[in-house]
PDB file of C-alpha atoms in Angstrom:
ATOM      1  CA  MET A  67     -17.607 146.411  12.315  1.00  0.00           C
ATOM      2  CA  SER A  68     -16.616 149.952  13.121  1.00  0.00           C
ATOM      3  CA  THR A  69     -14.926 152.340  10.719  1.00  0.00           C
ATOM      4  CA  PHE A  70     -11.770 152.286  12.861  1.00  0.00           C
ATOM      5  CA  GLN A  71     -11.465 148.497  12.561  1.00  0.00           C
ATOM      6  CA  SER A  72     -11.984 148.716   8.774  1.00  0.00           C
ATOM      7  CA  TRP A  73      -9.104 151.192   8.372  1.00  0.00           C
ATOM      8  CA  ALA A  74      -6.877 149.053  10.591  1.00  0.00           C
ATOM      9  CA  GLN A  75      -7.487 146.020   8.422  1.00  0.00           C
ATOM     10  CA  VAL A  76      -6.752 148.021   5.264  1.00  0.00           C
ATOM     11  CA  ARG A  77      -3.548 149.309   6.799  1.00  0.00           C
ATOM     12  CA  ASP A  78      -2.422 145.849   7.854  1.00  0.00           C
ATOM     13  CA  ALA A  79      -3.186 144.458   4.419  1.00  0.00           C
ATOM     14  CA  PHE A  80      -1.231 147.300   2.772  1.00  0.00           C
ATOM     15  CA  LEU A  81       1.749 146.754   5.015  1.00  0.00           C
ATOM     16  CA  ALA A  82       1.694 142.996   4.417  1.00  0.00           C
ATOM     17  CA  SER A  83       1.538 143.552   0.653  1.00  0.00           C
ATOM     18  CA  THR A  84       4.416 146.036   0.846  1.00  0.00           C
ATOM     19  CA  ARG A  85       6.558 143.577   2.784  1.00  0.00           C
ATOM     20  CA  VAL A  86       5.870 140.823   0.287  1.00  0.00           C
ATOM     21  CA  PHE A  87       6.694 143.206  -2.621  1.00  0.00           C
ATOM     22  CA  LEU A  88       9.943 144.346  -1.082  1.00  0.00           C
ATOM     23  CA  ALA A  89      10.957 140.758  -0.235  1.00  0.00           C
ATOM     24  CA  ASP A  90      10.243 139.603  -3.765  1.00  0.00           C
ATOM     25  CA  LEU A  91      12.100 142.678  -5.187  1.00  0.00           C
ATOM     26  CA  GLY A  92      15.104 141.952  -2.988  1.00  0.00           C
ATOM     27  CA  HIS A  93      15.205 138.318  -3.984  1.00  0.00           C
ATOM     28  CA  GLY A  94      14.894 139.308  -7.644  1.00  0.00           C
ATOM     29  CA  LEU A  95      17.708 141.856  -7.443  1.00  0.00           C
ATOM     30  CA  LEU A  96      19.912 139.356  -5.604  1.00  0.00           C
ATOM     31  CA  ALA A  97      19.301 136.756  -8.290  1.00  0.00           C
ATOM     32  CA  VAL A  98      20.014 139.264 -11.083  1.00  0.00           C
ATOM     33  CA  GLY A  99      23.149 140.496  -9.356  1.00  0.00           C
ATOM     34  CA  HIS A 100      24.364 136.979  -8.740  1.00  0.00           C
ATOM     35  CA  ASN A 101      23.839 136.043 -12.356  1.00  0.00           C
ATOM     36  CA  SER A 102      25.467 139.284 -13.555  1.00  0.00           C
ATOM     37  CA  LEU A 103      28.525 138.691 -11.393  1.00  0.00           C
ATOM     38  CA  ALA A 104      28.762 135.169 -12.694  1.00  0.00           C
ATOM     39  CA  VAL A 105      28.671 136.426 -16.283  1.00  0.00           C
ATOM     40  CA  LEU A 106      31.229 139.165 -15.484  1.00  0.00           C
ATOM     41  CA  GLY A 107      33.521 136.645 -13.842  1.00  0.00           C
ATOM     42  CA  LEU A 108      33.347 134.389 -16.874  1.00  0.00           C
ATOM     43  CA  ALA A 109      34.151 137.389 -19.104  1.00  0.00           C
ATOM     44  CA  VAL A 110      37.150 138.399 -16.970  1.00  0.00           C
ATOM     45  CA  LEU A 111      38.388 134.826 -16.894  1.00  0.00           C
ATOM     46  CA  SER A 112      38.096 134.549 -20.663  1.00  0.00           C
ATOM     47  CA  ALA A 113      39.910 137.873 -21.153  1.00  0.00           C
ATOM     48  CA  ALA A 114      42.668 136.744 -18.798  1.00  0.00           C
ATOM     49  CA  PHE A 115      43.220 133.606 -20.839  1.00  0.00           C
ATOM     50  CA  VAL A 116      43.345 135.615 -24.069  1.00  0.00           C
ATOM     51  CA  VAL A 117      45.719 138.271 -22.679  1.00  0.00           C
ATOM     52  CA  GLY A 118      47.877 135.671 -20.987  1.00  0.00           C
ATOM     53  CA  GLY A 119      48.512 134.054 -24.328  1.00  0.00           C
ATOM     54  CA  ARG A 120      49.727 137.323 -25.965  1.00  0.00           C
ATOM     55  CA  ALA A 121      52.890 138.845 -24.527  1.00  0.00           C
ATOM     56  CA  ASP A 122      52.576 142.115 -26.491  1.00  0.00           C
ATOM     57  CA  VAL A 123      49.067 142.823 -25.195  1.00  0.00           C
ATOM     58  CA  ARG A 124      50.113 141.900 -21.663  1.00  0.00           C
ATOM     59  CA  GLY A 125      53.124 144.222 -21.807  1.00  0.00           C
ATOM     60  CA  THR A 126      51.002 147.125 -23.050  1.00  0.00           C
ATOM     61  CA  LEU A 127      48.457 146.669 -20.287  1.00  0.00           C
ATOM     62  CA  GLU A 128      51.158 146.430 -17.634  1.00  0.00           C
ATOM     63  CA  ALA A 129      52.808 149.640 -18.878  1.00  0.00           C
ATOM     64  CA  GLN A 130      49.496 151.511 -18.867  1.00  0.00           C
ATOM     65  CA  ALA A 131      48.696 150.244 -15.379  1.00  0.00           C
ATOM     66  CA  LEU A 132      52.131 151.346 -14.127  1.00  0.00           C
ATOM     67  CA  ASP A 133      51.724 154.812 -15.645  1.00  0.00           C
ATOM     68  CA  TRP A 134      48.332 155.170 -14.026  1.00  0.00           C
ATOM     69  CA  LEU A 135      49.689 154.140 -10.628  1.00  0.00           C
ATOM     70  CA  LEU A 136      52.626 156.574 -10.922  1.00  0.00           C
ATOM     71  CA  GLN A 137      50.302 159.424 -11.841  1.00  0.00           C
ATOM     72  CA  ARG A 138      48.113 158.637  -8.868  1.00  0.00           C
ATOM     73  CA  GLN A 139      51.160 158.607  -6.616  1.00  0.00           C
ATOM     74  CA  GLU A 140      52.360 161.979  -7.920  1.00  0.00           C
ATOM     75  CA  SER A 141      48.909 163.509  -7.544  1.00  0.00           C
ATOM     76  CA  ARG A 142      48.825 162.472  -3.903  1.00  0.00           C
ATOM     77  CA  THR A 143      52.286 163.756  -3.040  1.00  0.00           C
ATOM     78  CA  THR A 144      52.464 166.949  -5.109  1.00  0.00           C
ATOM     79  CA  ASP A 145      50.070 169.816  -5.635  1.00  0.00           C
ATOM     80  CA  ALA A 146      50.360 173.317  -7.071  1.00  0.00           C
ATOM     81  CA  GLY A 147      51.141 174.776  -3.650  1.00  0.00           C
ATOM     82  CA  ASP A 148      54.361 172.890  -2.946  1.00  0.00           C
ATOM     83  CA  LEU A 149      55.999 172.520  -6.375  1.00  0.00           C
ATOM     84  CA  PHE A 150      58.797 174.862  -5.404  1.00  0.00           C
ATOM     85  CA  ASP A 151      59.257 173.266  -1.987  1.00  0.00           C
ATOM     86  CA  GLN A 152      60.007 169.801  -3.291  1.00  0.00           C
ATOM     87  CA  GLY A 153      62.553 170.805  -5.910  1.00  0.00           C
ATOM     88  CA  ASP A 154      64.338 168.465  -8.290  1.00  0.00           C
ATOM     89  CA  LEU A 155      66.425 165.941  -6.411  1.00  0.00           C
ATOM     90  CA  SER A 156      68.732 165.495  -9.410  1.00  0.00           C
ATOM     91  CA  ALA A 157      69.338 169.193 -10.066  1.00  0.00           C
ATOM     92  CA  VAL A 158      72.539 169.302  -8.007  1.00  0.00           C
ATOM     93  CA  ASP A 159      73.862 166.286  -9.852  1.00  0.00           C
ATOM     94  CA  ARG A 160      73.198 167.974 -13.188  1.00  0.00           C
ATOM     95  CA  ALA A 161      74.772 171.301 -12.223  1.00  0.00           C
ATOM     96  CA  THR A 162      78.130 172.101 -13.804  1.00  0.00           C
ATOM     97  CA  ALA A 163      79.808 173.200 -10.592  1.00  0.00           C
ATOM     98  CA  VAL A 164      82.330 172.044  -8.020  1.00  0.00           C
ATOM     99  CA  ASP A 165      83.728 173.485  -4.812  1.00  0.00           C
ATOM    100  CA  PRO A 166      87.021 175.257  -5.670  1.00  0.00           C
ATOM    101  CA  SER A 167      88.525 173.762  -2.500  1.00  0.00           C
ATOM    102  CA  GLU A 168      88.391 170.359  -4.212  1.00  0.00           C
ATOM    103  CA  LEU A 169      90.833 171.504  -6.911  1.00  0.00           C
ATOM    104  CA  SER A 170      94.580 171.247  -6.850  1.00  0.00           C
ATOM    105  CA  ARG A 171      96.500 174.372  -5.888  1.00  0.00           C
ATOM    106  CA  GLN A 172      97.330 175.276  -9.501  1.00  0.00           C
ATOM    107  CA  GLN A 173      93.783 174.652 -10.693  1.00  0.00           C
ATOM    108  CA  ALA A 174      92.340 176.715  -7.843  1.00  0.00           C
ATOM    109  CA  VAL A 175      94.622 179.660  -8.642  1.00  0.00           C
ATOM    110  CA  VAL A 176      93.520 179.680 -12.287  1.00  0.00           C
ATOM    111  CA  ALA A 177      89.841 179.185 -11.397  1.00  0.00           C
ATOM    112  CA  GLN A 178      89.766 182.071  -8.916  1.00  0.00           C
ATOM    113  CA  TRP A 179      91.563 184.376 -11.357  1.00  0.00           C
ATOM    114  CA  LEU A 180      89.179 183.522 -14.221  1.00  0.00           C
ATOM    115  CA  SER A 181      86.194 183.956 -11.916  1.00  0.00           C
ATOM    116  CA  ARG A 182      87.260 187.482 -11.000  1.00  0.00           C
ATOM    117  CA  ARG A 183      88.395 188.374 -14.510  1.00  0.00           C
ATOM    118  CA  TYR A 184      85.174 187.372 -16.264  1.00  0.00           C
ATOM    119  CA  ARG A 185      82.819 188.016 -13.344  1.00  0.00           C
ATOM    120  CA  VAL A 186      81.370 184.532 -13.220  1.00  0.00           C
ATOM    121  CA  ALA A 187      80.725 182.291 -10.218  1.00  0.00           C
ATOM    122  CA  PRO A 188      83.794 180.368  -9.033  1.00  0.00           C
ATOM    123  CA  GLU A 189      81.978 177.011  -8.732  1.00  0.00           C
ATOM    124  CA  PRO A 190      81.113 176.510 -12.427  1.00  0.00           C
ATOM    125  CA  VAL A 191      84.480 177.939 -13.488  1.00  0.00           C
ATOM    126  CA  ALA A 192      86.185 175.524 -11.103  1.00  0.00           C
ATOM    127  CA  ARG A 193      84.370 172.635 -12.814  1.00  0.00           C
ATOM    128  CA  LEU A 194      85.487 173.857 -16.249  1.00  0.00           C
ATOM    129  CA  VAL A 195      89.067 174.218 -15.039  1.00  0.00           C
ATOM    130  CA  GLN A 196      88.939 170.718 -13.589  1.00  0.00           C
ATOM    131  CA  GLU A 197      87.583 169.331 -16.868  1.00  0.00           C
ATOM    132  CA  SER A 198      90.178 171.237 -18.901  1.00  0.00           C
ATOM    133  CA  TRP A 199      92.977 169.650 -16.881  1.00  0.00           C
ATOM    134  CA  SER A 200      91.457 166.216 -17.414  1.00  0.00           C
ATOM    135  CA  LEU A 201      90.958 166.715 -21.156  1.00  0.00           C
ATOM    136  CA  GLY A 202      94.410 168.250 -21.529  1.00  0.00           C
ATOM    137  CA  ARG A 203      96.067 165.180 -20.063  1.00  0.00           C
ATOM    138  CA  ARG A 204      94.038 162.843 -22.281  1.00  0.00           C
ATOM    139  CA  VAL A 205      94.626 164.587 -25.606  1.00  0.00           C
ATOM    140  CA  GLY A 206      98.010 166.217 -24.956  1.00  0.00           C
ATOM    141  CA  VAL A 207      96.844 169.843 -25.023  1.00  0.00           C
ATOM    142  CA  ASP A 208      97.829 172.405 -22.422  1.00  0.00           C
ATOM    143  CA  PRO A 209      94.736 173.034 -20.248  1.00  0.00           C
ATOM    144  CA  THR A 210      95.533 176.739 -20.088  1.00  0.00           C
ATOM    145  CA  LEU A 211      95.261 176.851 -23.890  1.00  0.00           C
ATOM    146  CA  ILE A 212      91.787 175.327 -23.665  1.00  0.00           C
ATOM    147  CA  LEU A 213      90.711 177.865 -21.053  1.00  0.00           C
ATOM    148  CA  ALA A 214      92.244 180.715 -23.055  1.00  0.00           C
ATOM    149  CA  ILE A 215      90.138 179.739 -26.080  1.00  0.00           C
ATOM    150  CA  VAL A 216      87.007 179.657 -23.912  1.00  0.00           C
ATOM    151  CA  ALA A 217      87.890 183.101 -22.557  1.00  0.00           C
ATOM    152  CA  ILE A 218      88.456 184.680 -25.970  1.00  0.00           C
ATOM    153  CA  GLU A 219      85.579 182.904 -27.688  1.00  0.00           C
ATOM    154  CA  SER A 220      82.721 183.244 -25.197  1.00  0.00           C
ATOM    155  CA  SER A 221      83.984 184.925 -22.009  1.00  0.00           C
ATOM    156  CA  PHE A 222      82.706 181.772 -20.226  1.00  0.00           C
ATOM    157  CA  ASN A 223      79.122 182.228 -21.435  1.00  0.00           C
ATOM    158  CA  PRO A 224      77.852 178.691 -22.221  1.00  0.00           C
ATOM    159  CA  PHE A 225      74.894 180.089 -24.191  1.00  0.00           C
ATOM    160  CA  ALA A 226      76.895 182.361 -26.491  1.00  0.00           C
ATOM    161  CA  GLN A 227      76.146 182.240 -30.223  1.00  0.00           C
ATOM    162  CA  SER A 228      77.823 184.157 -33.020  1.00  0.00           C
ATOM    163  CA  SER A 229      76.146 185.632 -36.081  1.00  0.00           C
ATOM    164  CA  VAL A 230      77.273 182.664 -38.196  1.00  0.00           C
ATOM    165  CA  GLY A 231      76.071 179.980 -35.769  1.00  0.00           C
ATOM    166  CA  ALA A 232      79.122 179.208 -33.625  1.00  0.00           C
ATOM    167  CA  GLN A 233      77.740 178.098 -30.273  1.00  0.00           C
ATOM    168  CA  GLY A 234      78.644 177.541 -26.653  1.00  0.00           C
ATOM    169  CA  LEU A 235      81.778 177.983 -24.587  1.00  0.00           C
ATOM    170  CA  MET A 236      84.250 177.178 -27.359  1.00  0.00           C
ATOM    171  CA  GLN A 237      82.061 178.582 -30.164  1.00  0.00           C
ATOM    172  CA  VAL A 238      82.123 175.393 -32.200  1.00  0.00           C
ATOM    173  CA  MET A 239      80.212 175.493 -35.481  1.00  0.00           C
ATOM    174  CA  THR A 240      77.489 173.041 -34.498  1.00  0.00           C
ATOM    175  CA  ARG A 241      76.223 172.598 -38.061  1.00  0.00           C
ATOM    176  CA  VAL A 242      79.710 171.704 -39.260  1.00  0.00           C
ATOM    177  CA  HIS A 243      80.548 169.351 -36.394  1.00  0.00           C
ATOM    178  CA  ASP A 244      77.106 167.885 -35.746  1.00  0.00           C
ATOM    179  CA  ASP A 245      78.579 164.376 -36.046  1.00  0.00           C
ATOM    180  CA  LYS A 246      80.628 165.002 -32.913  1.00  0.00           C
ATOM    181  CA  TYR A 247      77.483 165.812 -30.936  1.00  0.00           C
ATOM    182  CA  GLU A 248      75.713 162.574 -31.853  1.00  0.00           C
ATOM    183  CA  ALA A 249      77.335 160.724 -28.955  1.00  0.00           C
ATOM    184  CA  PHE A 250      75.921 163.385 -26.598  1.00  0.00           C
ATOM    185  CA  GLY A 251      72.347 163.249 -27.869  1.00  0.00           C
ATOM    186  CA  GLY A 252      72.341 165.807 -30.679  1.00  0.00           C
ATOM    187  CA  ASN A 253      73.157 169.404 -31.501  1.00  0.00           C
ATOM    188  CA  HIS A 254      71.375 170.889 -28.482  1.00  0.00           C
ATOM    189  CA  ALA A 255      74.177 169.431 -26.365  1.00  0.00           C
ATOM    190  CA  ALA A 256      76.292 172.318 -27.685  1.00  0.00           C
ATOM    191  CA  PHE A 257      74.836 174.413 -24.858  1.00  0.00           C
ATOM    192  CA  ASP A 258      75.886 171.946 -22.192  1.00  0.00           C
ATOM    193  CA  PRO A 259      79.182 173.394 -20.891  1.00  0.00           C
ATOM    194  CA  LEU A 260      81.069 170.118 -20.468  1.00  0.00           C
ATOM    195  CA  THR A 261      79.861 168.672 -23.765  1.00  0.00           C
ATOM    196  CA  ASN A 262      80.815 171.818 -25.658  1.00  0.00           C
ATOM    197  CA  LEU A 263      84.212 171.784 -23.973  1.00  0.00           C
ATOM    198  CA  ARG A 264      84.846 168.167 -24.960  1.00  0.00           C
ATOM    199  CA  VAL A 265      83.777 168.657 -28.558  1.00  0.00           C
ATOM    200  CA  GLY A 266      85.756 171.891 -28.811  1.00  0.00           C
ATOM    201  CA  VAL A 267      88.910 170.213 -27.516  1.00  0.00           C
ATOM    202  CA  GLN A 268      88.454 167.426 -30.043  1.00  0.00           C
ATOM    203  CA  VAL A 269      88.194 169.994 -32.837  1.00  0.00           C
ATOM    204  CA  LEU A 270      91.210 171.880 -31.470  1.00  0.00           C
ATOM    205  CA  LYS A 271      93.292 168.705 -31.324  1.00  0.00           C
ATOM    206  CA  ASP A 272      92.449 167.922 -34.958  1.00  0.00           C
ATOM    207  CA  CYS A 273      93.327 171.477 -36.010  1.00  0.00           C
ATOM    208  CA  ILE A 274      96.709 171.368 -34.264  1.00  0.00           C
ATOM    209  CA  ALA A 275      97.476 167.977 -35.797  1.00  0.00           C
ATOM    210  CA  THR A 276      96.579 169.287 -39.253  1.00  0.00           C
ATOM    211  CA  ALA A 277      98.609 172.488 -38.938  1.00  0.00           C
ATOM    212  CA  GLY A 278     101.564 170.973 -37.127  1.00  0.00           C
ATOM    213  CA  SER A 279     101.786 173.777 -34.576  1.00  0.00           C
ATOM    214  CA  ILE A 280      99.691 175.443 -31.909  1.00  0.00           C
ATOM    215  CA  GLU A 281      99.581 178.809 -33.635  1.00  0.00           C
ATOM    216  CA  GLY A 282      98.695 177.199 -36.945  1.00  0.00           C
ATOM    217  CA  GLY A 283      96.100 175.066 -35.204  1.00  0.00           C
ATOM    218  CA  LEU A 284      94.470 178.185 -33.785  1.00  0.00           C
ATOM    219  CA  ARG A 285      94.301 179.673 -37.272  1.00  0.00           C
ATOM    220  CA  HIS A 286      92.563 176.509 -38.443  1.00  0.00           C
ATOM    221  CA  TYR A 287      90.262 176.606 -35.429  1.00  0.00           C
ATOM    222  CA  VAL A 288      89.073 180.121 -36.158  1.00  0.00           C
ATOM    223  CA  GLY A 289      88.617 179.331 -39.850  1.00  0.00           C
ATOM    224  CA  ALA A 290      91.540 181.388 -41.139  1.00  0.00           C
ATOM    225  CA  ALA A 291      93.793 178.547 -42.318  1.00  0.00           C
ATOM    226  CA  ASN A 292      93.843 179.761 -45.933  1.00  0.00           C
ATOM    227  CA  LEU A 293      93.645 183.475 -45.157  1.00  0.00           C
ATOM    228  CA  THR A 294      96.513 185.916 -44.867  1.00  0.00           C
ATOM    229  CA  ASP A 295      95.250 187.282 -41.536  1.00  0.00           C
ATOM    230  CA  ASP A 296      93.371 185.696 -38.642  1.00  0.00           C
ATOM    231  CA  GLY A 297      92.484 189.073 -37.133  1.00  0.00           C
ATOM    232  CA  GLY A 298      94.959 188.569 -34.307  1.00  0.00           C
ATOM    233  CA  TYR A 299      93.005 185.594 -32.953  1.00  0.00           C
ATOM    234  CA  ALA A 300      95.970 183.310 -32.301  1.00  0.00           C
ATOM    235  CA  PHE A 301      97.888 186.164 -30.693  1.00  0.00           C
ATOM    236  CA  LYS A 302      94.986 186.961 -28.341  1.00  0.00           C
ATOM    237  CA  VAL A 303      94.520 183.342 -27.300  1.00  0.00           C
ATOM    238  CA  MET A 304      98.212 182.811 -26.662  1.00  0.00           C
ATOM    239  CA  SER A 305      98.442 186.088 -24.756  1.00  0.00           C
ATOM    240  CA  GLU A 306      95.540 185.047 -22.524  1.00  0.00           C
ATOM    241  CA  GLN A 307      97.268 181.728 -22.016  1.00  0.00           C
ATOM    242  CA  GLY A 308     100.408 183.665 -21.104  1.00  0.00           C
ATOM    243  CA  PHE A 309      98.565 185.321 -18.223  1.00  0.00           C
ATOM    244  CA  MET A 310      97.617 181.923 -16.806  1.00  0.00           C
ATOM    245  CA  THR A 311     101.133 180.609 -17.333  1.00  0.00           C
ATOM    246  CA  GLN A 312     102.452 183.491 -15.237  1.00  0.00           C
ATOM    247  CA  LEU A 313      99.937 182.613 -12.507  1.00  0.00           C
ATOM    248  CA  LEU A 314     101.136 179.014 -12.449  1.00  0.00           C
ATOM    249  CA  GLN A 315     104.707 180.287 -12.142  1.00  0.00           C
ATOM    250  CA  GLY A 316     103.739 182.152  -8.992  1.00  0.00           C
ATOM    251  CA  ARG A 317     103.674 185.594 -10.542  1.00  0.00           C
ATOM    252  CA  SER A 318     100.933 188.110  -9.803  1.00  0.00           C
ATOM    253  CA  VAL A 319      98.590 188.976 -12.672  1.00  0.00           C
ATOM    254  CA  PRO A 320      95.705 191.363 -11.916  1.00  0.00           C
ATOM    255  CA  PRO A 321      92.283 190.222 -13.156  1.00  0.00           C
ATOM    256  CA  THR A 322      91.981 193.545 -14.973  1.00  0.00           C
ATOM    257  CA  ALA A 323      95.101 192.924 -17.071  1.00  0.00           C
ATOM    258  CA  ARG A 324      94.411 193.894 -20.686  1.00  0.00           C
ATOM    259  CA  LEU A 325      95.298 191.845 -23.709  1.00  0.00           C
ATOM    260  CA  PRO A 326      98.001 193.406 -25.865  1.00  0.00           C
ATOM    261  CA  VAL A 327      97.198 194.659 -29.336  1.00  0.00           C
ATOM    262  CA  PRO A 328      98.254 192.092 -31.961  1.00  0.00           C
ATOM    263  CA  PRO A 329     101.310 193.122 -33.984  1.00  0.00           C
ATOM    264  CA  VAL A 330     100.552 194.454 -37.455  1.00  0.00           C
ATOM    265  CA  ALA A 331     102.030 192.563 -40.394  1.00  0.00           C
ATOM    266  CA  THR A 332     103.900 194.850 -42.816  1.00  0.00           C
ATOM    267  CA  ALA A 333     105.998 194.171 -45.889  1.00  0.00           C
ATOM    268  CA  GLN A 334     109.654 195.216 -45.956  1.00  0.00           C
ATOM    269  CA  ASN A 335     111.802 194.409 -49.009  1.00  0.00           C
ATOM    270  CA  GLY A 336     109.264 191.819 -50.095  1.00  0.00           C
ATOM    271  CA  VAL A 337     109.356 189.985 -46.764  1.00  0.00           C
ATOM    272  CA  THR A 338     106.413 190.067 -44.337  1.00  0.00           C
ATOM    273  CA  VAL A 339     107.430 190.920 -40.789  1.00  0.00           C
ATOM    274  CA  ASP A 340     105.572 191.712 -37.579  1.00  0.00           C
ATOM    275  CA  ALA A 341     105.724 195.318 -36.468  1.00  0.00           C
ATOM    276  CA  ALA A 342     105.516 195.853 -32.743  1.00  0.00           C
ATOM    277  CA  ALA A 343     102.346 197.411 -31.441  1.00  0.00           C
ATOM    278  CA  PRO A 344     102.389 200.642 -29.423  1.00  0.00           C
ATOM    279  CA  THR A 345     104.116 199.946 -26.148  1.00  0.00           C
ATOM    280  CA  SER A 346     102.933 200.466 -22.601  1.00  0.00           C
ATOM    281  CA  PRO A 347     104.954 199.894 -19.430  1.00  0.00           C
ATOM    282  CA  THR A 348     101.913 198.862 -17.347  1.00  0.00           C
ATOM    283  CA  ALA A 349     102.085 195.078 -17.761  1.00  0.00           C
ATOM    284  CA  ASP A 350     104.406 192.222 -18.535  1.00  0.00           C
ATOM    285  CA  VAL A 351     102.967 189.852 -21.124  1.00  0.00           C
ATOM    286  CA  ARG A 352     104.449 186.664 -22.530  1.00  0.00           C
ATOM    287  CA  VAL A 353     104.766 186.840 -26.309  1.00  0.00           C
ATOM    288  CA  PRO A 354     104.057 183.727 -28.420  1.00  0.00           C
ATOM    289  CA  ALA A 355     107.034 182.106 -30.050  1.00  0.00           C
ATOM    290  CA  GLY A 356     107.816 183.536 -33.446  1.00  0.00           C
ATOM    291  CA  LYS A 357     106.378 186.969 -32.642  1.00  0.00           C
ATOM    292  CA  ALA A 358     108.401 190.112 -32.161  1.00  0.00           C
ATOM    293  CA  ALA A 359     108.711 191.118 -28.528  1.00  0.00           C
ATOM    294  CA  VAL A 360     105.944 193.576 -27.782  1.00  0.00           C
ATOM    295  CA  LYS A 361     104.509 195.226 -24.755  1.00  0.00           C
ATOM    296  CA  PRO A 362     100.781 195.750 -24.264  1.00  0.00           C
ATOM    297  CA  ALA A 363      99.096 198.885 -25.449  1.00  0.00           C
ATOM    298  CA  ALA A 364      96.979 201.127 -23.288  1.00  0.00           C
ATOM    299  CA  PRO A 365      94.080 199.345 -21.520  1.00  0.00           C
ATOM    300  CA  SER A 366      91.268 198.357 -23.836  1.00  0.00           C
ATOM    301  CA  LYS A 367      88.088 196.339 -23.525  1.00  0.00           C
ATOM    302  CA  PRO A 368      88.398 192.534 -23.175  1.00  0.00           C
ATOM    303  CA  ALA A 369      88.413 190.731 -26.475  1.00  0.00           C
ATOM    304  CA  LYS A 370      85.031 189.769 -27.892  1.00  0.00           C
ATOM    305  CA  PRO A 371      84.246 186.157 -28.855  1.00  0.00           C
ATOM    306  CA  ALA A 372      85.542 185.153 -32.263  1.00  0.00           C
ATOM    307  CA  LYS A 373      82.994 185.064 -35.021  1.00  0.00           C
ATOM    308  CA  ILE A 374      83.827 181.612 -36.358  1.00  0.00           C
ATOM    309  CA  ALA A 375      85.413 178.624 -34.691  1.00  0.00           C
ATOM    310  CA  GLY A 376      86.119 175.038 -35.446  1.00  0.00           C
ATOM    311  CA  HIS A 377      85.979 174.922 -39.250  1.00  0.00           C
ATOM    312  CA  ASP A 378      88.103 175.698 -42.272  1.00  0.00           C
ATOM    313  CA  ALA A 379      88.288 178.852 -44.338  1.00  0.00           C
ATOM    314  CA  ALA A 380      86.131 177.428 -47.131  1.00  0.00           C
ATOM    315  CA  THR A 381      83.263 177.057 -44.680  1.00  0.00           C
ATOM    316  CA  LYS A 382      83.809 180.548 -43.397  1.00  0.00           C
ATOM    317  CA  LEU A 383      83.654 182.026 -46.886  1.00  0.00           C
ATOM    318  CA  ALA A 384      80.557 180.000 -47.726  1.00  0.00           C
ATOM    319  CA  LEU A 385      78.787 181.282 -44.608  1.00  0.00           C
ATOM    320  CA  ALA A 386      79.756 184.844 -45.366  1.00  0.00           C
ATOM    321  CA  GLN A 387      78.136 184.739 -48.810  1.00  0.00           C
TER     322      GLN A 387
END
């Protein structure tokens, strides 16, 4: 036998052995896999019976599976490059704004005037005017009085906060009236314009009912019910309301119209009277009932938000200490 034939036989024997080894290995792996799958199936079936008998475990697993599927869906549809392109589909619904053309004629006149006077966008102001009219009808308060308080308190800044903690459009003392915010989800709702407006109107209504008059209610609202002087707060609010009343009567009031200086209380023969402030012929201002007829003083800066709103004098004194 030649050397070539010997190597050919060795090669054939090696190949035959390799084929037998691989066939046996394949059969072995198939058997192991089959048995493993059978065991796994039995385990899954047993787990399904156990979970199926416990509603709490089943609910937890379903919630986790749903969360996982939602996360996978979001990861496929959103990436860091298009976050700003997709936007928030509910943002428009959450915005405190309305087209001024949707308002009544009277509401639109007031909204446009307030927008120019306080240099704020007409759409959110229009929504506040609309809400003020709705709240005014429900609680029996003149909507222009509500808007005048907002103007004097915060100049239509929904994020305003005073040094003593009065917050939002109507500068309600959130710590004092936290119970009124519970229905809206908590104290942080004070910075939601509509929520603050609704709570503020509720406080205002209670103050007016307690005092028995609008002017007295304003003194209660600002926390000066038991004080001799409210710093001219009621006079300022009612003067601002007077501007809007003139607008509704068809009269022209420039957005730059200045609030008059509150009359100074002086004592004459033991009786306290209101002395007229320095006069100016530049504007015609309605004077609240019970006040001496006055004309506005020379132009001055718009009134700043009141320091305290929506609580009694005892609270004010306690906060000042």
